[in-house]
């Protein structure tokens, strides 16, 4: 049994449909992006270039190890940090010397940004970094740091989401310090009010002689000032 074939149109129907599309397009107004005079409106999650916030980098080398293109180059050295308290132990830390990314090899997968445990790498929407020489596409950490200031702010959190533990701990510590400062201020205000409420002796009027010293009471062993001690018997 032969299969039924779709009915064939009149000859030249495909050509007519193509010409109709062409005519509709010709009647529309052309819109040309006048780049670079007019910058394009990029989506908020544009993957333009990778920016480095080197203060957060601990030289863990995790981004360089996970990069599938091996386009991240990191150099560092160790420094000895003295003990923070007497009797403590010295410790060593890694100091970043070089952090470079070869964008001629980078395929913008974003793995290095995802695996960074200390938020040292970010996506920047900056995309105008073309060079005439491929060797100049290896950008060092100073250039990566400049792109850090073009990174957009993160989106607002969901109002119903749970507060991060880091923010909760920081808020708790800040509230503790604020309560201690308020208690100290209240104690100082109470002491000042008590000192002002204490009555002071009124000043003496001008020309008033000072109080005379009290006379010694009868039978007192101590002699008054100016008295002479009795001499031996027979002495006038």
PDB file of C-alpha atoms in Angstrom:
ATOM      1  CA  UNK A   1       0.000   0.000   0.000  1.00  0.00           C
ATOM      2  CA  UNK A   2       1.540   3.234  -1.052  1.00  0.00           C
ATOM      3  CA  UNK A   3       1.848   6.086   1.450  1.00  0.00           C
ATOM      4  CA  UNK A   4      -0.215   9.176   0.822  1.00  0.00           C
ATOM      5  CA  UNK A   5       1.915  12.135  -0.243  1.00  0.00           C
ATOM      6  CA  UNK A   6       1.121  15.684   0.833  1.00  0.00           C
ATOM      7  CA  UNK A   7      -0.551  17.748  -1.813  1.00  0.00           C
ATOM      8  CA  UNK A   8       1.892  19.705  -3.877  1.00  0.00           C
ATOM      9  CA  UNK A   9       1.374  23.448  -4.275  1.00  0.00           C
ATOM     10  CA  UNK A  10       1.494  25.358  -7.421  1.00  0.00           C
ATOM     11  CA  UNK A  11       4.911  25.796  -9.014  1.00  0.00           C
ATOM     12  CA  UNK A  12       6.923  28.666  -7.534  1.00  0.00           C
ATOM     13  CA  UNK A  13       5.070  28.792  -4.190  1.00  0.00           C
ATOM     14  CA  UNK A  14       8.327  28.532  -2.229  1.00  0.00           C
ATOM     15  CA  UNK A  15       9.834  31.391  -4.160  1.00  0.00           C
ATOM     16  CA  UNK A  16       6.762  33.494  -3.489  1.00  0.00           C
ATOM     17  CA  UNK A  17       6.959  32.845   0.272  1.00  0.00           C
ATOM     18  CA  UNK A  18      10.622  33.847   0.277  1.00  0.00           C
ATOM     19  CA  UNK A  19       9.921  37.053  -1.587  1.00  0.00           C
ATOM     20  CA  UNK A  20       7.096  37.857   0.845  1.00  0.00           C
ATOM     21  CA  UNK A  21       9.476  37.553   3.797  1.00  0.00           C
ATOM     22  CA  UNK A  22      11.967  39.762   1.991  1.00  0.00           C
ATOM     23  CA  UNK A  23       9.351  42.396   1.287  1.00  0.00           C
ATOM     24  CA  UNK A  24       8.180  42.449   4.917  1.00  0.00           C
ATOM     25  CA  UNK A  25      11.763  42.882   6.112  1.00  0.00           C
ATOM     26  CA  UNK A  26      12.441  45.661   3.623  1.00  0.00           C
ATOM     27  CA  UNK A  27       9.561  47.721   4.950  1.00  0.00           C
ATOM     28  CA  UNK A  28      10.853  47.648   8.543  1.00  0.00           C
ATOM     29  CA  UNK A  29      13.098  50.331   9.905  1.00  0.00           C
ATOM     30  CA  UNK A  30      16.694  49.229  10.284  1.00  0.00           C
ATOM     31  CA  UNK A  31      18.206  49.488  13.759  1.00  0.00           C
ATOM     32  CA  UNK A  32      21.974  49.606  13.884  1.00  0.00           C
ATOM     33  CA  UNK A  33      23.924  49.613  17.141  1.00  0.00           C
ATOM     34  CA  UNK A  34      26.328  52.533  16.878  1.00  0.00           C
ATOM     35  CA  UNK A  35      29.157  50.801  18.718  1.00  0.00           C
ATOM     36  CA  UNK A  36      31.527  52.024  20.183  1.00  0.00           C
ATOM     37  CA  UNK A  37      29.756  55.394  20.457  1.00  0.00           C
ATOM     38  CA  UNK A  38      26.776  53.673  22.076  1.00  0.00           C
ATOM     39  CA  UNK A  39      27.557  50.920  24.551  1.00  0.00           C
ATOM     40  CA  UNK A  40      25.369  47.816  24.425  1.00  0.00           C
ATOM     41  CA  UNK A  41      23.029  46.958  27.281  1.00  0.00           C
ATOM     42  CA  UNK A  42      24.513  43.776  28.689  1.00  0.00           C
ATOM     43  CA  UNK A  43      22.642  41.217  30.789  1.00  0.00           C
ATOM     44  CA  UNK A  44      23.452  41.295  34.512  1.00  0.00           C
ATOM     45  CA  UNK A  45      25.233  37.917  34.409  1.00  0.00           C
ATOM     46  CA  UNK A  46      27.469  38.750  31.446  1.00  0.00           C
ATOM     47  CA  UNK A  47      30.758  36.837  31.409  1.00  0.00           C
ATOM     48  CA  UNK A  48      33.094  39.529  30.197  1.00  0.00           C
ATOM     49  CA  UNK A  49      36.359  39.132  32.094  1.00  0.00           C
ATOM     50  CA  UNK A  50      37.562  37.635  35.381  1.00  0.00           C
ATOM     51  CA  UNK A  51      38.381  40.148  38.121  1.00  0.00           C
ATOM     52  CA  UNK A  52      40.649  39.503  41.111  1.00  0.00           C
ATOM     53  CA  UNK A  53      40.150  40.715  44.683  1.00  0.00           C
ATOM     54  CA  UNK A  54      43.634  39.878  45.869  1.00  0.00           C
ATOM     55  CA  UNK A  55      43.015  40.702  49.555  1.00  0.00           C
ATOM     56  CA  UNK A  56      40.889  37.544  49.754  1.00  0.00           C
ATOM     57  CA  UNK A  57      43.367  35.325  47.929  1.00  0.00           C
ATOM     58  CA  UNK A  58      45.152  32.833  50.195  1.00  0.00           C
ATOM     59  CA  UNK A  59      47.202  31.206  47.379  1.00  0.00           C
ATOM     60  CA  UNK A  60      45.429  27.896  47.865  1.00  0.00           C
ATOM     61  CA  UNK A  61      46.019  27.162  44.129  1.00  0.00           C
ATOM     62  CA  UNK A  62      42.570  25.599  43.845  1.00  0.00           C
ATOM     63  CA  UNK A  63      41.567  27.752  40.876  1.00  0.00           C
ATOM     64  CA  UNK A  64      44.766  26.928  38.968  1.00  0.00           C
ATOM     65  CA  UNK A  65      44.389  23.182  39.617  1.00  0.00           C
ATOM     66  CA  UNK A  66      40.737  23.076  38.545  1.00  0.00           C
ATOM     67  CA  UNK A  67      41.180  25.206  35.400  1.00  0.00           C
ATOM     68  CA  UNK A  68      40.674  22.884  32.385  1.00  0.00           C
ATOM     69  CA  UNK A  69      42.798  25.131  30.147  1.00  0.00           C
ATOM     70  CA  UNK A  70      45.644  25.715  32.609  1.00  0.00           C
ATOM     71  CA  UNK A  71      45.554  29.418  31.871  1.00  0.00           C
ATOM     72  CA  UNK A  72      46.004  30.692  35.465  1.00  0.00           C
ATOM     73  CA  UNK A  73      49.559  31.360  36.667  1.00  0.00           C
ATOM     74  CA  UNK A  74      50.231  31.911  40.382  1.00  0.00           C
ATOM     75  CA  UNK A  75      53.516  32.576  42.167  1.00  0.00           C
ATOM     76  CA  UNK A  76      53.935  33.098  45.915  1.00  0.00           C
ATOM     77  CA  UNK A  77      56.389  32.905  48.790  1.00  0.00           C
ATOM     78  CA  UNK A  78      56.121  32.120  52.476  1.00  0.00           C
ATOM     79  CA  UNK A  79      56.576  34.624  55.294  1.00  0.00           C
ATOM     80  CA  UNK A  80      56.896  33.999  59.012  1.00  0.00           C
ATOM     81  CA  UNK A  81      54.369  35.783  61.178  1.00  0.00           C
ATOM     82  CA  UNK A  82      55.536  36.441  64.765  1.00  0.00           C
ATOM     83  CA  UNK A  83      53.499  35.158  67.674  1.00  0.00           C
ATOM     84  CA  UNK A  84      50.553  37.327  68.627  1.00  0.00           C
ATOM     85  CA  UNK A  85      51.022  36.736  72.371  1.00  0.00           C
ATOM     86  CA  UNK A  86      54.109  36.113  74.512  1.00  0.00           C
ATOM     87  CA  UNK A  87      54.924  32.439  74.584  1.00  0.00           C
ATOM     88  CA  UNK A  88      52.928  31.793  71.415  1.00  0.00           C
ATOM     89  CA  UNK A  89      54.110  29.958  68.349  1.00  0.00           C
ATOM     90  CA  UNK A  90      55.147  31.576  65.106  1.00  0.00           C
ATOM     91  CA  UNK A  91      53.221  30.672  61.981  1.00  0.00           C
ATOM     92  CA  UNK A  92      53.862  30.957  58.261  1.00  0.00           C
ATOM     93  CA  UNK A  93      51.575  32.333  55.568  1.00  0.00           C
ATOM     94  CA  UNK A  94      51.590  32.479  51.788  1.00  0.00           C
ATOM     95  CA  UNK A  95      52.075  35.888  50.169  1.00  0.00           C
ATOM     96  CA  UNK A  96      50.845  36.401  46.616  1.00  0.00           C
ATOM     97  CA  UNK A  97      53.551  37.482  44.161  1.00  0.00           C
ATOM     98  CA  UNK A  98      51.865  36.910  40.799  1.00  0.00           C
ATOM     99  CA  UNK A  99      48.352  36.150  39.639  1.00  0.00           C
ATOM    100  CA  UNK A 100      47.895  36.161  35.864  1.00  0.00           C
ATOM    101  CA  UNK A 101      45.254  34.820  33.478  1.00  0.00           C
ATOM    102  CA  UNK A 102      45.917  34.106  29.812  1.00  0.00           C
ATOM    103  CA  UNK A 103      42.650  35.090  28.114  1.00  0.00           C
ATOM    104  CA  UNK A 104      43.848  33.710  24.803  1.00  0.00           C
ATOM    105  CA  UNK A 105      43.403  30.251  26.359  1.00  0.00           C
ATOM    106  CA  UNK A 106      40.489  30.941  28.710  1.00  0.00           C
ATOM    107  CA  UNK A 107      37.162  29.491  27.547  1.00  0.00           C
ATOM    108  CA  UNK A 108      35.126  31.425  30.154  1.00  0.00           C
ATOM    109  CA  UNK A 109      33.730  28.345  31.852  1.00  0.00           C
ATOM    110  CA  UNK A 110      33.749  30.023  35.264  1.00  0.00           C
ATOM    111  CA  UNK A 111      35.088  26.981  37.133  1.00  0.00           C
ATOM    112  CA  UNK A 112      37.795  29.044  38.836  1.00  0.00           C
ATOM    113  CA  UNK A 113      35.177  31.450  40.186  1.00  0.00           C
ATOM    114  CA  UNK A 114      32.952  28.649  41.417  1.00  0.00           C
ATOM    115  CA  UNK A 115      35.676  26.709  43.235  1.00  0.00           C
ATOM    116  CA  UNK A 116      37.333  29.712  44.930  1.00  0.00           C
ATOM    117  CA  UNK A 117      36.547  29.201  48.652  1.00  0.00           C
ATOM    118  CA  UNK A 118      37.391  32.771  49.681  1.00  0.00           C
ATOM    119  CA  UNK A 119      35.533  34.858  47.046  1.00  0.00           C
ATOM    120  CA  UNK A 120      38.652  36.240  45.388  1.00  0.00           C
ATOM    121  CA  UNK A 121      37.453  35.869  41.761  1.00  0.00           C
ATOM    122  CA  UNK A 122      34.401  37.518  40.197  1.00  0.00           C
ATOM    123  CA  UNK A 123      32.786  37.963  36.798  1.00  0.00           C
ATOM    124  CA  UNK A 124      33.016  41.467  35.374  1.00  0.00           C
ATOM    125  CA  UNK A 125      30.898  42.625  32.399  1.00  0.00           C
ATOM    126  CA  UNK A 126      33.951  44.397  30.933  1.00  0.00           C
ATOM    127  CA  UNK A 127      34.683  43.016  27.462  1.00  0.00           C
ATOM    128  CA  UNK A 128      36.805  45.659  25.730  1.00  0.00           C
ATOM    129  CA  UNK A 129      40.271  44.225  26.210  1.00  0.00           C
ATOM    130  CA  UNK A 130      41.192  43.116  22.688  1.00  0.00           C
ATOM    131  CA  UNK A 131      44.876  43.333  21.791  1.00  0.00           C
ATOM    132  CA  UNK A 132      46.807  43.341  18.527  1.00  0.00           C
ATOM    133  CA  UNK A 133      49.349  40.886  19.958  1.00  0.00           C
ATOM    134  CA  UNK A 134      48.224  37.585  21.429  1.00  0.00           C
ATOM    135  CA  UNK A 135      51.022  37.745  24.001  1.00  0.00           C
ATOM    136  CA  UNK A 136      49.406  40.821  25.542  1.00  0.00           C
ATOM    137  CA  UNK A 137      46.257  38.873  26.413  1.00  0.00           C
ATOM    138  CA  UNK A 138      47.993  37.544  29.529  1.00  0.00           C
ATOM    139  CA  UNK A 139      46.844  40.046  32.133  1.00  0.00           C
ATOM    140  CA  UNK A 140      48.618  40.368  35.457  1.00  0.00           C
ATOM    141  CA  UNK A 141      47.037  40.976  38.857  1.00  0.00           C
ATOM    142  CA  UNK A 142      47.146  44.778  38.624  1.00  0.00           C
ATOM    143  CA  UNK A 143      44.921  44.697  35.539  1.00  0.00           C
ATOM    144  CA  UNK A 144      42.672  42.058  37.089  1.00  0.00           C
ATOM    145  CA  UNK A 145      42.385  44.283  40.172  1.00  0.00           C
ATOM    146  CA  UNK A 146      41.258  47.249  38.059  1.00  0.00           C
ATOM    147  CA  UNK A 147      38.390  45.164  36.662  1.00  0.00           C
ATOM    148  CA  UNK A 148      37.259  44.396  40.201  1.00  0.00           C
ATOM    149  CA  UNK A 149      35.632  47.830  40.471  1.00  0.00           C
ATOM    150  CA  UNK A 150      33.415  47.089  37.449  1.00  0.00           C
ATOM    151  CA  UNK A 151      31.847  44.022  39.096  1.00  0.00           C
ATOM    152  CA  UNK A 152      28.126  44.677  39.655  1.00  0.00           C
ATOM    153  CA  UNK A 153      26.640  44.360  43.120  1.00  0.00           C
ATOM    154  CA  UNK A 154      25.107  40.982  43.949  1.00  0.00           C
ATOM    155  CA  UNK A 155      21.329  40.678  43.713  1.00  0.00           C
ATOM    156  CA  UNK A 156      19.256  41.196  46.826  1.00  0.00           C
ATOM    157  CA  UNK A 157      18.548  38.151  48.934  1.00  0.00           C
ATOM    158  CA  UNK A 158      15.121  36.592  49.160  1.00  0.00           C
ATOM    159  CA  UNK A 159      13.284  38.288  52.082  1.00  0.00           C
ATOM    160  CA  UNK A 160      12.083  34.879  53.262  1.00  0.00           C
ATOM    161  CA  UNK A 161      15.563  33.339  53.139  1.00  0.00           C
ATOM    162  CA  UNK A 162      17.476  32.468  56.292  1.00  0.00           C
ATOM    163  CA  UNK A 163      20.123  34.968  57.331  1.00  0.00           C
ATOM    164  CA  UNK A 164      23.687  33.739  56.641  1.00  0.00           C
ATOM    165  CA  UNK A 165      25.554  32.459  59.675  1.00  0.00           C
ATOM    166  CA  UNK A 166      28.398  34.930  59.121  1.00  0.00           C
ATOM    167  CA  UNK A 167      26.019  37.897  59.241  1.00  0.00           C
ATOM    168  CA  UNK A 168      24.240  36.508  62.295  1.00  0.00           C
ATOM    169  CA  UNK A 169      27.555  36.087  64.165  1.00  0.00           C
ATOM    170  CA  UNK A 170      28.722  39.563  63.185  1.00  0.00           C
ATOM    171  CA  UNK A 171      25.387  41.085  64.232  1.00  0.00           C
ATOM    172  CA  UNK A 172      25.518  39.291  67.584  1.00  0.00           C
ATOM    173  CA  UNK A 173      29.028  40.597  68.274  1.00  0.00           C
ATOM    174  CA  UNK A 174      28.048  44.136  67.272  1.00  0.00           C
ATOM    175  CA  UNK A 175      24.991  44.037  69.551  1.00  0.00           C
ATOM    176  CA  UNK A 176      27.179  42.839  72.417  1.00  0.00           C
ATOM    177  CA  UNK A 177      29.649  45.696  71.989  1.00  0.00           C
ATOM    178  CA  UNK A 178      26.803  48.201  71.666  1.00  0.00           C
ATOM    179  CA  UNK A 179      25.228  46.936  74.912  1.00  0.00           C
ATOM    180  CA  UNK A 180      28.564  47.214  76.745  1.00  0.00           C
ATOM    181  CA  UNK A 181      29.099  50.758  75.469  1.00  0.00           C
ATOM    182  CA  UNK A 182      25.567  51.749  76.496  1.00  0.00           C
ATOM    183  CA  UNK A 183      26.082  50.301  79.999  1.00  0.00           C
ATOM    184  CA  UNK A 184      29.337  52.242  80.396  1.00  0.00           C
ATOM    185  CA  UNK A 185      27.630  55.448  79.249  1.00  0.00           C
ATOM    186  CA  UNK A 186      24.790  54.960  81.722  1.00  0.00           C
ATOM    187  CA  UNK A 187      27.254  54.301  84.567  1.00  0.00           C
ATOM    188  CA  UNK A 188      29.177  57.467  83.716  1.00  0.00           C
ATOM    189  CA  UNK A 189      25.947  59.494  83.578  1.00  0.00           C
ATOM    190  CA  UNK A 190      24.853  58.124  86.970  1.00  0.00           C
ATOM    191  CA  UNK A 191      28.209  59.001  88.548  1.00  0.00           C
ATOM    192  CA  UNK A 192      28.055  62.525  87.135  1.00  0.00           C
ATOM    193  CA  UNK A 193      24.511  63.050  88.423  1.00  0.00           C
ATOM    194  CA  UNK A 194      25.491  61.799  91.891  1.00  0.00           C
ATOM    195  CA  UNK A 195      28.474  64.159  91.989  1.00  0.00           C
ATOM    196  CA  UNK A 196      26.302  67.117  91.013  1.00  0.00           C
ATOM    197  CA  UNK A 197      23.653  66.258  93.644  1.00  0.00           C
ATOM    198  CA  UNK A 198      26.175  66.345  96.559  1.00  0.00           C
ATOM    199  CA  UNK A 199      25.702  69.698  98.528  1.00  0.00           C
ATOM    200  CA  UNK A 200      28.780  71.879  98.833  1.00  0.00           C
ATOM    201  CA  UNK A 201      29.629  74.216 101.787  1.00  0.00           C
ATOM    202  CA  UNK A 202      28.599  77.845 101.024  1.00  0.00           C
ATOM    203  CA  UNK A 203      31.535  80.228 100.621  1.00  0.00           C
ATOM    204  CA  UNK A 204      32.322  82.569 103.547  1.00  0.00           C
ATOM    205  CA  UNK A 205      31.177  86.202 103.315  1.00  0.00           C
ATOM    206  CA  UNK A 206      33.904  88.814 102.704  1.00  0.00           C
ATOM    207  CA  UNK A 207      35.405  90.196 105.940  1.00  0.00           C
ATOM    208  CA  UNK A 208      34.263  87.324 108.124  1.00  0.00           C
ATOM    209  CA  UNK A 209      37.072  86.106 110.398  1.00  0.00           C
ATOM    210  CA  UNK A 210      37.885  82.458 110.273  1.00  0.00           C
ATOM    211  CA  UNK A 211      36.452  80.215 112.964  1.00  0.00           C
ATOM    212  CA  UNK A 212      38.415  80.270 116.226  1.00  0.00           C
ATOM    213  CA  UNK A 213      39.877  76.975 117.370  1.00  0.00           C
ATOM    214  CA  UNK A 214      37.896  75.188 120.019  1.00  0.00           C
ATOM    215  CA  UNK A 215      39.188  75.389 123.636  1.00  0.00           C
ATOM    216  CA  UNK A 216      40.328  72.126 125.143  1.00  0.00           C
ATOM    217  CA  UNK A 217      37.831  70.551 127.475  1.00  0.00           C
ATOM    218  CA  UNK A 218      38.440  70.324 131.234  1.00  0.00           C
ATOM    219  CA  UNK A 219      40.503  67.365 132.279  1.00  0.00           C
ATOM    220  CA  UNK A 220      42.082  67.004 128.933  1.00  0.00           C
ATOM    221  CA  UNK A 221      45.704  65.832 128.972  1.00  0.00           C
ATOM    222  CA  UNK A 222      46.584  67.976 125.982  1.00  0.00           C
ATOM    223  CA  UNK A 223      47.457  71.596 126.612  1.00  0.00           C
ATOM    224  CA  UNK A 224      46.048  74.378 124.513  1.00  0.00           C
ATOM    225  CA  UNK A 225      48.374  76.136 122.128  1.00  0.00           C
ATOM    226  CA  UNK A 226      50.379  78.838 123.931  1.00  0.00           C
ATOM    227  CA  UNK A 227      50.086  77.274 127.432  1.00  0.00           C
ATOM    228  CA  UNK A 228      53.315  76.732 129.349  1.00  0.00           C
ATOM    229  CA  UNK A 229      53.975  73.525 131.138  1.00  0.00           C
ATOM    230  CA  UNK A 230      54.174  73.833 134.996  1.00  0.00           C
ATOM    231  CA  UNK A 231      57.731  74.036 136.250  1.00  0.00           C
ATOM    232  CA  UNK A 232      59.260  72.192 139.216  1.00  0.00           C
ATOM    233  CA  UNK A 233      58.160  72.960 142.765  1.00  0.00           C
ATOM    234  CA  UNK A 234      59.399  76.344 144.013  1.00  0.00           C
ATOM    235  CA  UNK A 235      59.846  77.756 140.543  1.00  0.00           C
ATOM    236  CA  UNK A 236      57.884  81.020 140.099  1.00  0.00           C
TER     237      UNK A 236
END
